[in-house]
Short mmCIF file of C-alpha atoms in Angstrom, two decimals:
data_model
loop_
_atom_site.label_atom_id
_atom_site.label_comp_id
_atom_site.label_asym_id
_atom_site.label_seq_id
_atom_site.Cartn_x
_atom_site.Cartn_y
_atom_site.Cartn_z
CA PRO A 1 0.14 -0.20 -0.06
CA VAL A 2 2.94 2.53 0.59
CA LYS A 3 4.29 1.90 -2.52
CA ASN A 4 0.79 2.47 -4.30
CA ALA A 5 0.61 5.46 -2.46
CA LYS A 6 3.76 6.93 -3.47
CA ALA A 7 3.19 6.20 -7.14
CA ALA A 8 -0.32 8.26 -6.66
CA GLY A 9 1.90 11.23 -5.36
CA ILE A 10 0.80 10.57 -1.85
CA VAL A 11 3.13 10.89 1.07
CA THR A 12 2.48 8.07 3.82
CA VAL A 13 3.13 9.72 7.35
CA ALA A 14 3.04 7.66 10.50
CA ALA A 15 3.75 8.35 14.51
CA SER A 16 6.72 6.31 15.62
CA GLY A 17 4.84 5.42 18.80
CA ASN A 18 5.07 6.36 22.56
CA GLU A 19 6.56 3.25 24.05
CA GLN A 20 9.59 5.16 25.10
CA PHE A 21 11.83 2.85 22.61
CA THR A 22 15.27 4.24 22.19
CA ASP A 23 16.35 1.63 19.30
CA GLY A 24 12.77 1.16 17.64
CA ILE A 25 9.73 2.38 16.17
CA SER A 26 6.05 1.06 16.01
CA SER A 27 4.27 -0.11 13.06
CA PRO A 28 3.40 1.25 10.88
CA ALA A 29 5.98 3.95 11.18
CA CYS A 30 8.42 1.32 10.82
CA THR A 31 7.48 0.22 7.15
CA PRO A 32 10.07 1.33 4.52
CA GLY A 33 8.81 4.10 2.37
CA VAL A 34 6.73 5.41 5.54
CA VAL A 35 7.79 8.96 6.77
CA SER A 36 7.98 8.49 10.59
CA VAL A 37 7.58 10.99 13.13
CA GLY A 38 8.96 11.38 16.61
CA ALA A 39 7.68 14.32 19.37
CA VAL A 40 9.88 17.25 20.47
CA TYR A 41 8.61 19.83 23.04
CA ASP A 42 7.83 23.29 21.38
CA ALA A 43 8.45 25.13 24.80
CA ASN A 44 9.45 24.51 27.97
CA VAL A 45 6.72 23.37 29.96
CA GLY A 46 8.21 22.65 33.15
CA SER A 47 8.64 19.14 34.94
CA ILE A 48 6.01 16.73 33.06
CA ALA A 49 4.64 13.02 34.32
CA TYR A 50 3.32 11.11 31.58
CA THR A 51 0.78 8.62 33.66
CA GLY A 52 1.98 5.15 33.10
CA LEU A 53 4.85 5.98 30.89
CA CYS A 54 7.53 8.41 31.75
CA SER A 55 8.44 11.88 33.30
CA ASP A 56 10.68 14.93 32.08
CA THR A 57 11.89 16.85 34.73
CA THR A 58 13.05 19.29 32.28
CA THR A 59 11.54 20.35 28.88
CA ALA A 60 12.55 22.74 26.32
CA ALA A 61 11.84 23.49 23.06
CA ASP A 62 13.30 20.73 20.49
CA ARG A 63 13.85 18.40 23.55
CA VAL A 64 12.77 14.81 22.71
CA ALA A 65 9.77 14.08 24.63
CA CYS A 66 10.47 10.81 27.37
CA PHE A 67 7.24 8.98 25.50
CA SER A 68 8.47 9.28 22.03
CA ASN A 69 10.14 6.29 20.29
CA SER A 70 13.49 6.90 18.42
CA ALA A 71 15.78 4.81 16.24
CA SER A 72 18.41 5.28 13.70
CA PHE A 73 15.78 4.93 10.81
CA LEU A 74 13.39 7.63 12.24
CA THR A 75 12.78 10.09 9.52
CA LEU A 76 11.98 13.19 11.56
CA LEU A 77 11.12 15.21 14.77
CA ALA A 78 7.89 17.75 15.32
CA PRO A 79 6.29 19.38 17.90
CA GLY A 80 3.93 16.99 19.70
CA ALA A 81 4.18 18.07 23.62
CA MET A 82 2.28 19.93 24.47
CA ILE A 83 -0.31 20.71 21.40
CA ALA A 84 -3.26 22.68 22.34
CA ALA A 85 -6.35 22.12 19.89
CA ALA A 86 -10.34 22.36 20.27
CA GLY A 87 -9.68 23.23 24.02
CA TYR A 88 -7.80 19.99 24.77
CA SER A 89 -3.85 20.11 25.60
CA MET A 90 -2.24 16.33 24.64
CA ALA A 91 1.16 15.10 23.84
CA GLY A 92 2.16 12.11 21.91
CA THR A 93 3.91 11.31 18.64
CA SER A 94 0.12 11.38 17.42
CA GLN A 95 0.18 14.93 18.01
CA ALA A 96 3.50 15.60 15.94
CA THR A 97 2.31 13.84 12.93
CA PRO A 98 -0.51 16.26 11.80
CA HIS A 99 2.14 18.75 11.69
CA VAL A 100 4.42 16.76 9.13
CA THR A 101 1.55 15.56 6.90
CA GLY A 102 0.05 19.15 6.95
CA ALA A 103 3.69 19.93 5.77
CA ALA A 104 3.84 17.68 3.07
CA ALA A 105 0.42 18.90 1.70
CA VAL A 106 1.73 22.45 1.53
CA LEU A 107 5.01 21.25 -0.06
CA ARG A 108 3.45 18.85 -2.50
CA ALA A 109 1.00 21.90 -3.50
CA ALA A 110 3.90 24.52 -3.79
CA PHE A 111 5.94 22.18 -5.73
CA PRO A 112 3.95 19.81 -7.81
CA GLY A 113 6.93 18.83 -9.93
CA GLU A 114 8.76 17.37 -7.41
CA THR A 115 8.69 13.60 -6.29
CA ILE A 116 7.82 12.26 -3.37
CA ASP A 117 11.30 11.86 -2.34
CA GLN A 118 12.18 15.66 -3.23
CA THR A 119 8.90 16.57 -0.77
CA VAL A 120 10.56 14.50 1.98
CA ALA A 121 14.08 15.52 1.48
CA ARG A 122 12.91 19.16 1.70
CA MET A 123 11.77 18.23 5.29
CA THR A 124 14.28 16.22 6.20
CA GLY A 125 17.15 18.54 4.79
CA SER A 126 16.15 22.00 6.31
CA GLY A 127 15.20 21.13 9.82
CA THR A 128 16.92 22.16 12.77
CA LEU A 129 18.99 18.70 14.11
CA VAL A 130 17.87 18.05 17.20
CA THR A 131 20.09 15.04 19.30
CA ASP A 132 17.95 12.47 21.49
CA THR A 133 19.71 12.60 24.96
CA ARG A 134 18.52 8.97 25.49
CA ASN A 135 20.52 7.37 22.60
CA GLY A 136 22.47 10.22 21.23
CA ILE A 137 20.53 9.93 17.60
CA SER A 138 20.23 13.46 15.92
CA LYS A 139 17.15 13.77 13.45
CA PRO A 140 15.89 16.57 12.24
CA ARG A 141 13.12 19.03 13.51
CA LEU A 142 10.29 20.03 10.95
CA ASN A 143 10.98 23.78 9.86
CA LEU A 144 8.40 24.16 6.91
CA VAL A 145 9.56 27.80 6.39
CA GLU A 146 12.90 26.34 5.51
CA ALA A 147 11.59 23.52 3.70
CA ALA A 148 9.68 25.58 1.55
CA ARG A 149 12.06 28.09 0.17
CA PRO A 150 12.79 28.01 -3.35
CA ALA A 151 15.88 26.04 -5.06
CA ASN A 152 17.11 29.01 -6.52
CA ASP A 153 17.17 31.06 -3.40
CA ASP A 154 20.27 32.39 -3.59
CA PHE A 155 22.64 33.96 -6.46
CA ALA A 156 24.74 31.00 -6.17
CA ASN A 157 21.69 28.80 -7.47
CA ARG A 158 20.13 31.64 -9.68
CA ALA A 159 18.35 30.45 -13.03
CA ALA A 160 20.27 31.80 -15.62
CA ILE A 161 19.08 32.71 -19.18
CA ALA A 162 21.36 31.27 -21.93
CA ALA A 163 21.11 33.67 -24.79
CA SER A 164 21.37 37.67 -24.72
CA SER A 165 17.39 37.77 -24.38
CA GLY A 166 14.72 35.27 -23.93
CA SER A 167 12.62 34.24 -20.79
CA ALA A 168 12.62 32.20 -17.81
CA GLY A 169 9.82 31.47 -15.27
CA GLY A 170 10.34 31.34 -11.59
CA GLY A 171 9.22 32.25 -7.91
CA ASN A 172 10.50 33.90 -5.00
CA VAL A 173 7.83 32.86 -2.28
CA LEU A 174 9.91 32.77 0.65
CA ALA A 175 12.86 33.69 -0.78
CA THR A 176 15.60 35.15 1.42
CA LYS A 177 17.14 38.66 1.00
CA GLU A 178 20.62 38.20 -0.44
CA ALA A 179 23.36 40.07 1.32
CA GLY A 180 23.62 43.73 -0.79
CA GLU A 181 20.40 43.27 -2.42
CA PRO A 182 18.49 46.34 -2.56
CA ALA A 183 14.90 47.38 -1.24
CA HIS A 184 12.45 46.57 -3.92
CA ALA A 185 9.77 48.60 -4.31
CA GLY A 186 10.68 50.34 -0.83
CA ASN A 187 10.00 47.00 0.80
CA ALA A 188 13.32 46.27 2.79
CA GLY A 189 12.36 42.58 3.06
CA GLY A 190 13.77 39.61 1.00
#
């Protein structure tokens, strides 16, 4: 099913699980081709205990939550503790997974010509590296703004026109301002 989904242009994303594994992840996240997601805190929420599971005496942004399964083959991390929605605050890798699912949808829409592998590479290649202190494994934490930057976001990767005249298409949504780039139309941004 994962191969069929990929062939249809669908990114399969699954939670890594909340069993505190430091050398394995749950099914279906462990299936080859699935984007597996572990959970990090998005802020310091103080000391917290998860009933029947574990406790974190210290918390901070980009700290892997004690319950989150982890392994060398985990794909990436996303905020999963504490997530507030619909009047509830919850924690879990199932709270982190929707962040990645939504990011994949945004990237597929923004870059429709890219393959699934390129979409996943955007997410994993642009995230902040976070080291799980329980096992020393470093994985990227999702950063959608960086993942959505255009491929030619700097002069070194510019799209050049080969002849003395012609045209080329492109976009600069989410592009960063280059060093020495002047303000455009009075806008000092990028």
